[in-house]
Short mmCIF file of C-alpha atoms in Angstrom, two decimals:
data_model
loop_
_atom_site.label_atom_id
_atom_site.label_comp_id
_atom_site.label_asym_id
_atom_site.label_seq_id
_atom_site.Cartn_x
_atom_site.Cartn_y
_atom_site.Cartn_z
CA MET W 1 -16.60 -31.16 35.53
CA SER W 2 -19.53 -29.44 33.76
CA ALA W 3 -19.15 -25.81 32.70
CA GLU W 4 -22.53 -24.67 34.05
CA ASP W 5 -21.43 -25.73 37.57
CA ASP W 6 -17.90 -24.37 37.21
CA GLU W 7 -18.44 -20.62 37.31
CA ASN W 8 -15.55 -19.88 39.68
CA PHE W 9 -12.85 -21.83 37.83
CA LEU W 10 -14.24 -21.26 34.33
CA ARG W 11 -13.94 -17.47 34.46
CA SER W 12 -10.42 -17.44 35.89
CA CYS W 13 -8.99 -20.48 34.09
CA PHE W 14 -10.28 -20.08 30.53
CA VAL W 15 -7.71 -21.25 27.99
CA SER W 16 -7.76 -19.47 24.64
CA THR W 17 -7.53 -21.84 21.69
CA GLY W 18 -8.75 -19.32 19.09
CA ALA W 19 -12.25 -20.84 19.10
CA LEU W 20 -13.82 -17.93 21.01
CA ASN W 21 -12.45 -15.45 18.47
CA ASP W 22 -14.09 -17.44 15.68
CA LEU W 23 -17.44 -17.33 17.47
CA ARG W 24 -17.26 -13.60 18.23
CA SER W 25 -16.23 -12.66 14.67
CA MET W 26 -19.07 -11.65 12.37
CA TRP W 27 -16.74 -12.39 9.45
CA SER W 28 -16.12 -15.99 10.47
CA PRO W 29 -18.73 -18.52 9.26
CA LYS W 30 -18.06 -20.70 12.34
CA CYS W 31 -21.26 -20.81 14.39
CA ILE W 32 -21.99 -24.50 15.18
CA VAL W 33 -19.70 -25.68 17.97
CA VAL W 34 -19.14 -29.43 17.48
CA GLY W 35 -17.37 -31.63 19.99
CA ARG W 36 -17.69 -34.65 22.20
CA THR W 37 -19.16 -34.51 25.68
CA GLY W 38 -16.71 -32.68 27.96
CA SER W 39 -14.76 -31.00 25.15
CA GLY W 40 -15.63 -27.45 26.26
CA LYS W 41 -18.71 -26.54 24.19
CA SER W 42 -20.74 -25.10 27.06
CA ALA W 43 -17.68 -23.32 28.48
CA LEU W 44 -17.14 -21.63 25.12
CA LEU W 45 -20.74 -20.43 24.89
CA LEU W 46 -20.72 -19.18 28.48
CA SER W 47 -17.53 -17.21 27.75
CA LEU W 48 -19.16 -15.68 24.66
CA GLN W 49 -22.06 -14.50 26.83
CA GLU W 50 -19.63 -12.87 29.25
CA GLU W 51 -17.51 -11.21 26.55
CA GLU W 52 -20.36 -9.70 24.51
CA GLU W 53 -23.10 -7.28 25.57
CA ASN W 54 -26.03 -8.18 23.32
CA VAL W 55 -26.54 -11.91 23.77
CA ILE W 56 -29.84 -13.79 23.87
CA LYS W 57 -29.57 -17.22 25.46
CA ILE W 58 -32.39 -19.52 24.40
CA ASP W 59 -32.98 -22.59 26.51
CA PRO W 60 -34.46 -25.30 24.23
CA GLU W 61 -36.72 -26.48 27.04
CA SER W 62 -38.28 -23.00 27.29
CA LEU W 63 -39.49 -23.27 23.69
CA SER W 64 -42.02 -25.95 24.69
CA LEU W 65 -41.55 -27.62 21.32
CA ASN W 66 -43.06 -30.77 22.78
CA TYR W 67 -46.28 -28.99 21.89
CA ILE W 68 -45.49 -30.05 18.31
CA SER W 69 -44.83 -33.69 19.15
CA ASN W 70 -48.03 -33.71 21.21
CA SER W 71 -50.06 -32.30 18.34
CA THR W 72 -52.09 -35.22 16.99
CA ILE W 73 -52.52 -33.39 13.67
CA ILE W 74 -48.79 -32.77 13.15
CA GLN W 75 -47.99 -36.32 14.31
CA PHE W 76 -50.54 -37.79 11.94
CA PHE W 77 -49.29 -36.02 8.84
CA ASP W 78 -45.71 -36.76 9.77
CA SER W 79 -46.62 -40.47 9.94
CA LEU W 80 -48.06 -40.23 6.42
CA GLY W 81 -44.67 -39.13 5.12
CA ILE W 82 -45.47 -35.45 4.60
CA ASP W 83 -42.24 -33.43 4.56
CA LEU W 84 -42.64 -30.89 7.38
CA ASN W 85 -39.14 -29.41 7.07
CA VAL W 86 -40.39 -26.08 5.67
CA PHE W 87 -42.85 -25.82 8.56
CA TYR W 88 -40.09 -26.46 11.10
CA GLN W 89 -37.94 -23.79 9.42
CA LEU W 90 -40.86 -21.37 9.57
CA LEU W 91 -41.20 -22.05 13.29
CA TRP W 92 -37.51 -21.39 13.99
CA ARG W 93 -37.39 -18.25 11.85
CA HIS W 94 -40.46 -16.82 13.51
CA VAL W 95 -39.26 -17.54 17.05
CA LEU W 96 -35.71 -16.26 16.42
CA ALA W 97 -36.83 -13.13 14.55
CA VAL W 98 -39.27 -12.13 17.29
CA GLU W 99 -36.71 -12.77 20.07
CA LEU W 100 -34.20 -10.57 18.24
CA ILE W 101 -36.66 -7.74 17.67
CA LYS W 102 -37.77 -7.90 21.31
CA MET W 103 -34.19 -7.56 22.53
CA LYS W 104 -33.15 -4.88 20.04
CA LYS W 105 -36.20 -2.66 20.61
CA GLN W 106 -36.85 -3.60 24.27
CA LEU W 107 -40.41 -4.73 23.51
CA ASN W 108 -41.39 -6.11 26.89
CA ASP W 109 -45.03 -5.07 27.11
CA GLU W 110 -48.06 -4.61 24.88
CA ALA W 111 -48.03 -0.80 24.77
CA THR W 112 -44.35 -0.52 23.77
CA SER W 113 -44.74 -3.26 21.15
CA LYS W 114 -47.80 -1.69 19.51
CA SER W 115 -46.14 1.73 19.45
CA TRP W 116 -42.99 0.38 17.73
CA ILE W 117 -45.00 -1.68 15.23
CA ALA W 118 -47.13 1.35 14.28
CA THR W 119 -44.00 3.47 13.80
CA LEU W 120 -42.38 0.81 11.61
CA ARG W 121 -45.51 0.44 9.47
CA GLN W 122 -45.57 4.20 8.94
CA LYS W 123 -41.88 4.24 8.01
CA LEU W 124 -42.32 1.47 5.43
CA MET W 125 -45.56 2.77 3.97
CA GLY W 126 -44.07 3.08 0.48
CA ASN W 127 -42.36 -0.33 0.43
CA PRO W 128 -44.89 -3.08 -0.41
CA LYS W 129 -42.31 -5.87 -0.04
CA LYS W 130 -41.41 -4.91 3.52
CA GLN W 131 -45.05 -4.24 4.36
CA LYS W 132 -45.68 -7.86 3.39
CA ALA W 133 -42.84 -8.97 5.65
CA ILE W 134 -44.44 -7.15 8.62
CA ASN W 135 -47.84 -8.63 7.80
CA TYR W 136 -46.24 -12.07 7.55
CA LEU W 137 -44.72 -11.77 11.04
CA PHE W 138 -48.12 -10.91 12.48
CA GLU W 139 -49.95 -13.55 10.47
CA TYR W 140 -48.53 -16.05 12.96
CA GLY W 141 -49.38 -14.00 16.05
CA ASP W 142 -48.79 -10.40 17.03
CA SER W 143 -47.93 -10.95 20.70
CA PHE W 144 -44.35 -9.72 20.66
CA TRP W 145 -44.57 -9.23 24.42
CA ALA W 146 -45.71 -12.81 25.04
CA ASP W 147 -43.34 -15.60 26.07
CA THR W 148 -41.74 -17.91 23.53
CA GLU W 149 -44.00 -20.83 24.42
CA GLU W 150 -47.10 -18.84 23.46
CA ARG W 151 -45.59 -17.89 20.10
CA VAL W 152 -44.77 -21.54 19.35
CA ARG W 153 -48.38 -22.43 20.05
CA GLU W 154 -49.60 -19.63 17.78
CA VAL W 155 -47.55 -20.88 14.82
CA VAL W 156 -48.48 -24.55 15.32
CA THR W 157 -52.17 -23.72 15.72
CA LYS W 158 -52.06 -21.71 12.49
CA ILE W 159 -50.62 -24.65 10.55
CA GLU W 160 -53.09 -27.10 12.13
CA LYS W 161 -55.99 -24.90 11.07
CA GLY W 162 -54.50 -24.68 7.58
CA PHE W 163 -54.51 -28.49 7.38
CA GLU W 164 -58.16 -28.74 8.32
CA ASP W 165 -59.24 -25.85 6.10
CA GLN W 166 -57.43 -27.26 3.07
CA ILE W 167 -58.74 -30.79 3.54
CA GLY W 168 -62.23 -29.65 4.43
CA ILE W 169 -62.85 -32.35 7.06
CA ASN W 170 -62.12 -32.90 10.71
CA ILE W 171 -58.66 -34.50 11.11
CA GLU W 172 -59.76 -36.92 13.81
CA ALA W 173 -62.64 -38.12 11.60
CA PHE W 174 -60.21 -38.48 8.70
CA LYS W 175 -57.81 -40.56 10.79
CA THR W 176 -60.62 -42.93 11.83
CA LYS W 177 -61.80 -43.26 8.25
CA LEU W 178 -58.27 -43.91 6.94
CA THR W 179 -57.66 -46.65 9.53
CA ALA W 180 -60.90 -48.41 8.55
CA ASP W 181 -60.19 -48.08 4.83
CA MET W 182 -56.70 -49.51 5.18
CA LYS W 183 -58.09 -52.43 7.15
CA ASP W 184 -60.77 -53.15 4.53
CA LYS W 185 -58.35 -52.45 1.65
CA ASN W 186 -60.85 -50.06 0.09
CA LEU W 187 -58.80 -48.99 -2.94
CA GLU W 188 -61.11 -46.18 -4.06
CA SER W 189 -61.10 -44.63 -0.62
CA ILE W 190 -57.33 -45.08 -0.29
CA GLN W 191 -56.93 -43.19 -3.57
CA GLN W 192 -59.02 -40.37 -2.13
CA THR W 193 -56.78 -40.42 0.93
CA THR W 194 -53.73 -39.99 -1.31
CA GLU W 195 -55.32 -36.86 -2.78
CA ILE W 196 -55.96 -35.52 0.72
CA VAL W 197 -52.36 -36.17 1.71
CA SER W 198 -51.29 -34.26 -1.40
CA LYS W 199 -53.43 -31.32 -0.28
CA ALA W 200 -51.85 -31.44 3.18
CA GLN W 201 -48.38 -31.31 1.63
CA ARG W 202 -49.48 -28.20 -0.26
CA VAL W 203 -50.33 -26.54 3.06
CA VAL W 204 -46.74 -27.06 4.21
CA ASN W 205 -45.29 -26.03 0.87
CA GLY W 206 -47.54 -22.98 0.96
CA VAL W 207 -45.41 -21.45 3.69
CA GLN W 208 -44.42 -18.29 1.92
CA LEU W 209 -40.66 -18.54 1.57
CA GLN W 210 -40.60 -15.28 -0.34
CA GLU W 211 -42.03 -13.48 2.68
CA LEU W 212 -39.56 -15.32 4.92
CA ASN W 213 -36.72 -13.90 2.84
CA ALA W 214 -38.33 -10.45 3.05
CA VAL W 215 -38.25 -10.77 6.84
CA MET W 216 -34.47 -11.28 6.62
CA ASP W 217 -34.20 -8.07 4.56
CA LEU W 218 -36.37 -6.24 7.09
CA LEU W 219 -34.14 -7.33 9.98
CA SER W 220 -30.95 -6.43 8.13
CA GLU W 221 -31.98 -3.04 6.75
CA ASP W 222 -34.50 -1.65 9.23
CA VAL W 223 -33.92 -3.29 12.61
CA PHE W 224 -30.25 -4.31 12.90
CA ASP W 225 -28.96 -1.42 10.84
CA ASP W 226 -26.24 -0.22 13.23
CA ASP W 227 -22.92 -1.69 12.12
CA GLN W 228 -21.32 -0.85 15.46
CA GLU W 229 -23.62 -3.12 17.45
CA ARG W 230 -23.21 -6.91 17.41
CA PHE W 231 -25.96 -9.27 18.43
CA TYR W 232 -25.81 -12.97 19.24
CA ILE W 233 -28.28 -15.75 19.89
CA VAL W 234 -26.84 -18.68 21.85
CA ILE W 235 -28.52 -22.09 22.02
CA ASP W 236 -26.96 -24.85 24.13
CA ASP W 237 -28.22 -28.18 25.52
CA LEU W 238 -29.74 -29.42 22.27
CA ASP W 239 -28.62 -32.91 23.32
CA THR W 240 -30.94 -32.98 26.34
CA GLY W 241 -34.58 -34.08 26.43
CA TRP W 242 -36.07 -30.76 25.28
CA VAL W 243 -38.36 -32.38 22.74
CA HIS W 244 -39.60 -35.86 21.88
CA ASP W 245 -37.04 -37.99 20.03
CA SER W 246 -39.49 -38.56 17.18
CA ILE W 247 -38.97 -35.00 15.88
CA ARG W 248 -35.76 -33.85 17.56
CA PHE W 249 -33.46 -34.67 14.62
CA LYS W 250 -35.83 -32.92 12.21
CA LEU W 251 -36.01 -29.79 14.36
CA ILE W 252 -32.21 -29.62 14.71
CA ARG W 253 -31.77 -30.06 10.95
CA ALA W 254 -34.28 -27.25 10.35
CA LEU W 255 -32.43 -25.07 12.89
CA ILE W 256 -29.12 -25.58 11.05
CA GLU W 257 -30.75 -24.55 7.77
CA THR W 258 -32.39 -21.56 9.48
CA ILE W 259 -29.05 -20.36 10.87
CA LYS W 260 -27.71 -20.30 7.33
CA LYS W 261 -30.58 -18.04 6.25
CA PHE W 262 -29.95 -15.58 9.10
CA LYS W 263 -26.45 -14.95 7.76
CA LYS W 264 -28.05 -12.28 5.59
CA VAL W 265 -28.10 -10.06 8.68
CA PRO W 266 -24.44 -8.90 8.82
CA ASN W 267 -24.15 -7.89 12.50
CA LEU W 268 -26.06 -10.87 13.87
CA LYS W 269 -24.77 -14.35 14.68
CA ILE W 270 -26.66 -17.41 15.89
CA VAL W 271 -24.40 -19.82 17.77
CA ILE W 272 -25.38 -23.35 18.78
CA SER W 273 -23.50 -26.31 20.22
CA LEU W 274 -23.92 -29.95 19.20
CA ARG W 275 -22.32 -33.16 20.36
CA ALA W 276 -20.38 -34.70 17.48
CA ASP W 277 -22.44 -37.90 17.64
CA LEU W 278 -25.71 -35.94 17.68
CA LEU W 279 -24.69 -34.04 14.53
CA GLU W 280 -23.87 -37.34 12.80
CA SER W 281 -27.27 -38.74 13.85
CA VAL W 282 -29.11 -35.64 12.61
CA LEU W 283 -27.45 -35.81 9.21
CA SER W 284 -27.93 -39.57 8.80
CA HIS W 285 -31.60 -39.51 9.85
CA THR W 286 -32.72 -36.42 7.93
CA THR W 287 -30.58 -36.25 4.79
CA SER W 288 -32.76 -35.84 1.71
CA ALA W 289 -32.07 -36.15 -1.99
CA GLY W 290 -29.73 -33.42 -3.19
CA PHE W 291 -28.40 -32.59 0.28
CA GLN W 292 -24.74 -31.56 0.15
CA GLN W 293 -23.09 -31.77 3.56
CA GLU W 294 -19.98 -29.90 2.43
CA LYS W 295 -22.10 -26.73 2.08
CA TYR W 296 -22.44 -26.71 5.87
CA GLU W 297 -18.86 -27.69 6.75
CA ASP W 298 -17.68 -24.06 6.97
CA MET W 299 -20.23 -23.48 9.75
CA TYR W 300 -18.75 -26.18 12.03
CA LEU W 301 -16.26 -25.20 14.73
CA ARG W 302 -14.80 -28.57 15.71
CA LEU W 303 -13.17 -28.50 19.14
CA ARG W 304 -9.79 -30.18 19.46
CA TRP W 305 -7.24 -29.83 22.25
CA SER W 306 -3.48 -30.26 22.19
CA GLU W 307 -1.44 -31.63 25.08
CA SER W 308 0.09 -28.20 25.75
CA GLN W 309 -3.36 -26.56 25.91
CA LEU W 310 -4.66 -29.11 28.40
CA LYS W 311 -1.46 -28.73 30.43
CA GLU W 312 -2.10 -24.96 30.54
CA LEU W 313 -5.66 -25.65 31.69
CA SER W 314 -4.38 -27.89 34.51
CA ASP W 315 -1.79 -25.33 35.58
CA LYS W 316 -4.37 -22.55 35.76
CA ARG W 317 -6.89 -24.59 37.73
CA ILE W 318 -4.29 -25.91 40.21
CA SER W 319 -2.92 -22.40 40.72
CA LEU W 320 -6.37 -20.98 41.47
CA LEU W 321 -7.19 -23.88 43.80
CA PHE W 322 -4.05 -23.31 45.85
CA LYS W 323 -4.49 -19.54 45.97
CA GLN W 324 -8.03 -19.94 47.29
CA GLN W 325 -7.39 -22.69 49.80
CA TYR W 326 -3.75 -22.72 50.81
CA THR W 327 -1.46 -19.89 49.78
CA ASN W 328 -1.38 -16.68 47.80
CA SER W 329 1.58 -17.87 45.73
CA SER W 330 1.08 -19.67 42.46
CA ALA W 331 1.38 -23.42 42.07
CA SER W 332 1.56 -25.33 38.81
CA PHE W 333 1.11 -28.99 37.88
CA TYR W 334 4.73 -30.01 38.57
CA ASP W 335 4.79 -28.18 41.91
CA ILE W 336 2.55 -30.88 43.35
CA PHE W 337 2.81 -33.79 40.88
CA SER W 338 5.75 -36.12 40.34
CA LYS W 339 7.59 -35.25 37.15
CA LYS W 340 7.69 -38.87 35.94
CA VAL W 341 5.56 -41.99 35.93
CA GLY W 342 8.05 -44.68 35.07
CA ASP W 343 10.04 -43.29 32.16
CA THR W 344 7.17 -41.09 30.96
CA ASP W 345 6.53 -37.43 31.73
CA ALA W 346 3.73 -37.41 34.34
CA PHE W 347 1.36 -35.10 32.45
CA SER W 348 1.99 -36.96 29.16
CA TYR W 349 1.16 -40.20 30.99
CA MET W 350 -2.17 -38.74 32.12
CA PHE W 351 -2.85 -37.09 28.74
CA GLU W 352 -2.42 -40.44 26.96
CA ARG W 353 -5.18 -41.80 29.17
CA THR W 354 -7.72 -39.20 28.06
CA LEU W 355 -9.77 -38.63 24.93
CA GLN W 356 -7.91 -35.30 24.68
CA ARG W 357 -10.67 -33.20 26.21
CA PRO W 358 -10.83 -31.05 29.38
CA ARG W 359 -13.34 -33.20 31.26
CA ASP W 360 -11.06 -36.26 31.25
CA VAL W 361 -8.03 -34.27 32.42
CA ILE W 362 -10.05 -32.58 35.19
CA ALA W 363 -11.41 -35.97 36.28
CA PHE W 364 -7.93 -37.54 36.43
CA VAL W 365 -6.38 -34.61 38.33
CA ASN W 366 -9.31 -34.54 40.77
CA GLN W 367 -8.94 -38.27 41.42
CA CYS W 368 -5.23 -37.80 42.12
CA LEU W 369 -5.97 -34.96 44.55
CA GLU W 370 -8.55 -37.11 46.32
CA ASP W 371 -6.22 -40.10 46.63
CA ALA W 372 -3.36 -37.88 47.83
CA ALA W 373 -5.30 -36.40 50.77
CA GLY W 374 -2.86 -35.90 53.68
CA GLN W 375 0.25 -36.20 51.49
CA THR W 376 2.69 -33.37 50.73
CA SER W 377 2.88 -34.23 47.01
CA ILE W 378 1.36 -36.50 44.41
CA THR W 379 3.82 -39.29 43.67
CA HIS W 380 3.95 -41.61 40.68
CA ARG W 381 2.44 -44.31 42.92
CA THR W 382 -0.52 -42.04 43.72
CA ILE W 383 -1.07 -41.38 40.02
CA ARG W 384 -1.11 -45.11 39.25
CA GLN W 385 -3.42 -45.74 42.20
CA ALA W 386 -5.81 -42.95 41.11
CA GLU W 387 -5.82 -44.43 37.63
CA ASP W 388 -7.77 -47.47 38.90
CA ALA W 389 -10.83 -45.46 39.94
CA TYR W 390 -10.42 -42.99 37.06
CA SER W 391 -10.39 -45.80 34.47
CA GLN W 392 -13.50 -47.46 35.93
CA ASN W 393 -15.32 -44.13 35.97
CA ARG W 394 -14.31 -43.34 32.40
CA LEU W 395 -15.62 -46.71 31.18
CA ARG W 396 -19.00 -46.01 32.80
CA SER W 397 -19.00 -42.43 31.51
CA LEU W 398 -18.20 -43.58 27.99
CA ALA W 399 -21.15 -45.99 28.09
CA ASP W 400 -23.43 -43.23 29.45
CA GLU W 401 -22.25 -40.73 26.86
CA TRP W 402 -23.22 -42.97 23.95
CA ARG W 403 -26.19 -44.79 25.50
CA GLU W 404 -28.74 -42.77 23.57
CA ALA W 405 -27.08 -43.56 20.25
CA TYR W 406 -26.19 -47.23 20.80
CA GLY W 407 -27.96 -48.54 23.90
CA ASP W 408 -26.05 -50.49 26.54
CA LEU W 409 -22.31 -50.47 25.80
CA GLU W 410 -20.82 -51.67 29.08
CA GLY W 411 -21.26 -55.35 28.26
CA VAL W 412 -19.59 -54.86 24.87
CA LEU W 413 -16.76 -52.78 26.34
CA GLU W 414 -16.16 -55.49 28.94
CA CYS W 415 -15.61 -58.07 26.18
CA LEU W 416 -12.34 -56.24 25.39
CA SER W 417 -10.93 -57.70 28.61
CA ALA W 418 -10.69 -61.03 26.73
CA VAL W 419 -8.29 -59.70 24.06
CA ASP W 420 -4.77 -58.25 24.21
CA PRO W 421 -4.23 -54.45 24.28
CA ARG W 422 -3.24 -54.76 20.62
CA PHE W 423 -5.11 -57.37 18.60
CA SER W 424 -6.39 -58.29 15.13
CA ALA W 425 -10.00 -58.59 13.98
CA LYS W 426 -9.97 -62.39 14.14
CA ASP W 427 -8.94 -62.24 17.84
CA LEU W 428 -12.46 -61.07 18.64
CA THR W 429 -13.80 -64.62 18.50
CA GLN W 430 -17.36 -65.88 18.36
CA GLU W 431 -17.02 -67.12 21.94
CA ILE W 432 -16.16 -63.62 23.17
CA MET W 433 -19.12 -62.13 21.32
CA GLU W 434 -21.46 -64.87 22.61
CA ASN W 435 -20.49 -63.93 26.17
CA ALA W 436 -21.20 -60.26 25.38
CA CYS W 437 -24.62 -61.22 23.99
CA LEU W 438 -25.45 -63.22 27.12
CA THR W 439 -24.60 -60.17 29.24
CA LEU W 440 -26.79 -57.95 27.06
CA MET W 441 -29.76 -60.33 26.99
CA CYS W 442 -29.69 -60.76 30.77
CA ASP W 443 -29.52 -57.03 31.50
CA GLU W 444 -33.00 -56.04 32.65
CA SER W 445 -31.88 -52.53 33.61
CA ASP W 446 -31.42 -51.40 29.99
CA GLU W 447 -33.91 -48.51 29.84
CA ASN W 448 -33.44 -48.14 26.10
CA GLY W 449 -34.64 -51.71 25.72
CA TYR W 450 -33.11 -52.52 22.37
CA GLY W 451 -29.79 -50.88 21.61
CA VAL W 452 -27.89 -51.75 18.45
CA PHE W 453 -26.04 -54.71 19.99
CA ARG W 454 -29.05 -56.27 21.63
CA LYS W 455 -30.87 -56.02 18.31
CA GLN W 456 -27.90 -57.67 16.62
CA CYS W 457 -27.97 -60.51 19.15
CA ASP W 458 -31.68 -61.06 18.43
CA LEU W 459 -31.01 -61.16 14.70
CA ILE W 460 -28.31 -63.81 15.21
CA LEU W 461 -30.61 -65.90 17.39
CA SER W 462 -33.29 -65.79 14.68
CA SER W 463 -30.70 -66.64 11.96
CA GLN W 464 -31.22 -63.27 10.28
CA SER W 465 -27.63 -62.18 10.83
CA THR W 466 -24.17 -63.63 11.44
CA TRP W 467 -21.35 -63.33 13.95
CA ASP W 468 -19.28 -61.62 11.24
CA GLU W 469 -21.91 -58.86 11.14
CA MET W 470 -21.76 -58.64 14.93
CA ARG W 471 -17.96 -58.33 14.80
CA LYS W 472 -18.23 -55.57 12.22
CA LYS W 473 -20.73 -53.67 14.38
CA VAL W 474 -18.51 -54.01 17.47
CA PHE W 475 -15.50 -52.53 15.68
CA GLU W 476 -17.49 -49.72 14.04
CA VAL W 477 -19.14 -48.61 17.28
CA LEU W 478 -16.17 -49.00 19.62
CA TYR W 479 -13.99 -47.07 17.17
CA SER W 480 -16.58 -44.26 16.96
CA VAL W 481 -16.84 -43.88 20.75
CA GLY W 482 -13.04 -43.81 21.14
CA ALA W 483 -12.57 -47.14 22.92
CA LEU W 484 -10.58 -48.58 20.00
CA GLY W 485 -7.99 -47.22 17.61
CA LEU W 486 -6.49 -48.96 14.61
CA LYS W 487 -3.60 -48.95 12.20
CA THR W 488 -3.94 -50.45 8.75
CA ARG W 489 -0.34 -51.59 8.30
CA ASP W 490 3.01 -51.89 10.11
CA GLY W 491 4.73 -48.57 10.52
CA ALA W 492 1.52 -46.53 10.27
CA PRO W 493 0.32 -44.54 13.30
CA TYR W 494 -2.83 -45.54 15.15
CA ALA W 495 -5.94 -43.68 14.06
CA TRP W 496 -8.53 -42.57 16.65
CA SER W 497 -12.02 -41.17 16.09
CA PHE W 498 -11.32 -38.07 18.22
CA GLN W 499 -8.18 -37.26 16.18
CA ASN W 500 -8.82 -38.57 12.68
CA GLN W 501 -11.88 -39.90 10.85
CA PRO W 502 -14.91 -40.01 13.22
CA THR W 503 -16.24 -43.23 11.68
CA LEU W 504 -14.62 -46.54 10.70
CA GLN W 505 -14.72 -47.78 7.12
CA TYR W 506 -14.80 -51.49 7.91
CA ASN W 507 -14.26 -52.51 4.29
CA LYS W 508 -10.66 -51.27 4.68
CA VAL W 509 -9.95 -53.64 7.59
CA THR W 510 -7.58 -56.42 6.47
CA ASP W 511 -5.53 -59.19 8.09
CA GLU W 512 -2.75 -56.60 8.54
CA THR W 513 -5.00 -54.25 10.52
CA THR W 514 -4.15 -53.95 14.21
CA PHE W 515 -6.68 -52.67 16.74
CA ALA W 516 -5.68 -51.11 20.06
CA ILE W 517 -7.63 -50.56 23.25
CA HIS W 518 -7.48 -46.97 24.46
CA PRO W 519 -5.12 -46.62 27.46
CA MET W 520 -7.88 -44.77 29.34
CA LEU W 521 -9.61 -48.17 29.74
CA PHE W 522 -6.51 -50.24 30.58
CA LYS W 523 -7.00 -50.45 34.34
CA ALA W 524 -10.77 -51.03 34.04
CA LEU W 525 -10.12 -53.94 31.66
CA GLY W 526 -7.06 -55.33 33.45
CA LYS W 527 -4.48 -54.26 30.86
CA TYR W 528 -0.94 -53.22 31.72
CA THR W 529 0.79 -52.56 28.40
CA ASP W 530 2.91 -49.47 27.80
CA PRO W 531 0.74 -47.30 25.50
CA ARG W 532 3.38 -44.85 24.28
CA ARG W 533 3.05 -45.92 20.67
CA LEU W 534 -0.75 -45.80 20.69
CA ILE W 535 -1.69 -42.13 21.07
#
């Protein structure tokens, strides 16, 4: 069910939705693939790597950016509120520029690198601006042949030294002095500290953006100057633990801004993938004054799947499975599945019980195949039977998918078993929420310790919040993760986060608002209502 482990089926069963064409096109601004877990982001990037010749895949873990979070100097100045965004952009630009030059010019050893650099310097002898750009690249380390980790260390060490040189004292001694001064409330010394912090900010601001822009011109005009060649950098797995959480959002924000700057190079494209919830977290945690999100909207390629596209995906995968294991003739979904479940088309029945993404469909079909072992076909009874295990697994997967953002969700999802499949806000009573809180407070396995709901329970216990606030939080989060949909008035369709607005504006919830539990969770929560009017 994950693209990186699906090489056999992925290559033969790829379904074209137009997204790959957007990524390959140098004219299209789409370069940040945004989607939920299991929506096909990794599959899309893997296909791009297979379709194009000149692709650099950068594994975030190989960058060793934890070196930054482990730097006591960087950590210290970050804790003092110094804006390090320009420094993070410098780091990304340097790493990406060097990786591109290495690939384009095949600079894999010291001798080749020095020869190319000398030739380039000679060529640009009469261009002071580009000479500065070359000097700037080597100011932060001239080891083009070294691995990426070493170059990251070179850049960070350079900034650290700049901090100490500008301040004129040892950072560790300064930290000890500041701690003592804050404890003694020594105002004169604290004022001196403020001046030192101001100097440190100047070190960051001193990153020469003009030279950075000159590097872009150098790449465009003197390195990637062949219009017939296209080059790509692909970065996936930014949602994994490649760097400490304390700086991850800031580094991703800086990467997004850096990608925008590299658009000056016409035959180069940097493509990254981000979970939809991770992008929302990055923007909410790092947005500064004057930030305009709409300026970045053109860069987002939001993955959405129709029922017909997911049906095509199922047909292709079933056909390949049967060719490999049973027969050389093709088989499609309806060759082995019952055409109806009750009065509903069988695939539509299964589609309604997904969050409209490939992983859910693959999981449901696989469960049906497992439960139908030894049978000649998959009947409507088998589909309903498979739905039991599928629904339980999807509930757990949904909680796992959003655990990083919200903490433990299973206890909160289970509280939906106490309401009808369609219900109003007031039906989520205080008693139901108290039971959810008891489950959360008694859960000693919660590795995140304090997710949003456990924090909310603590606030209620200490009289710092109310059950109304808890109810609001439940609806906002469960709507965002896709467990709940809502319609604001009779006759209106249900809105879902994976189809419509990704977040819930709770101030628009009224007595007329109806919430609905997603049919994917029906069996796990003991619900048996016909969902045809929900999705």
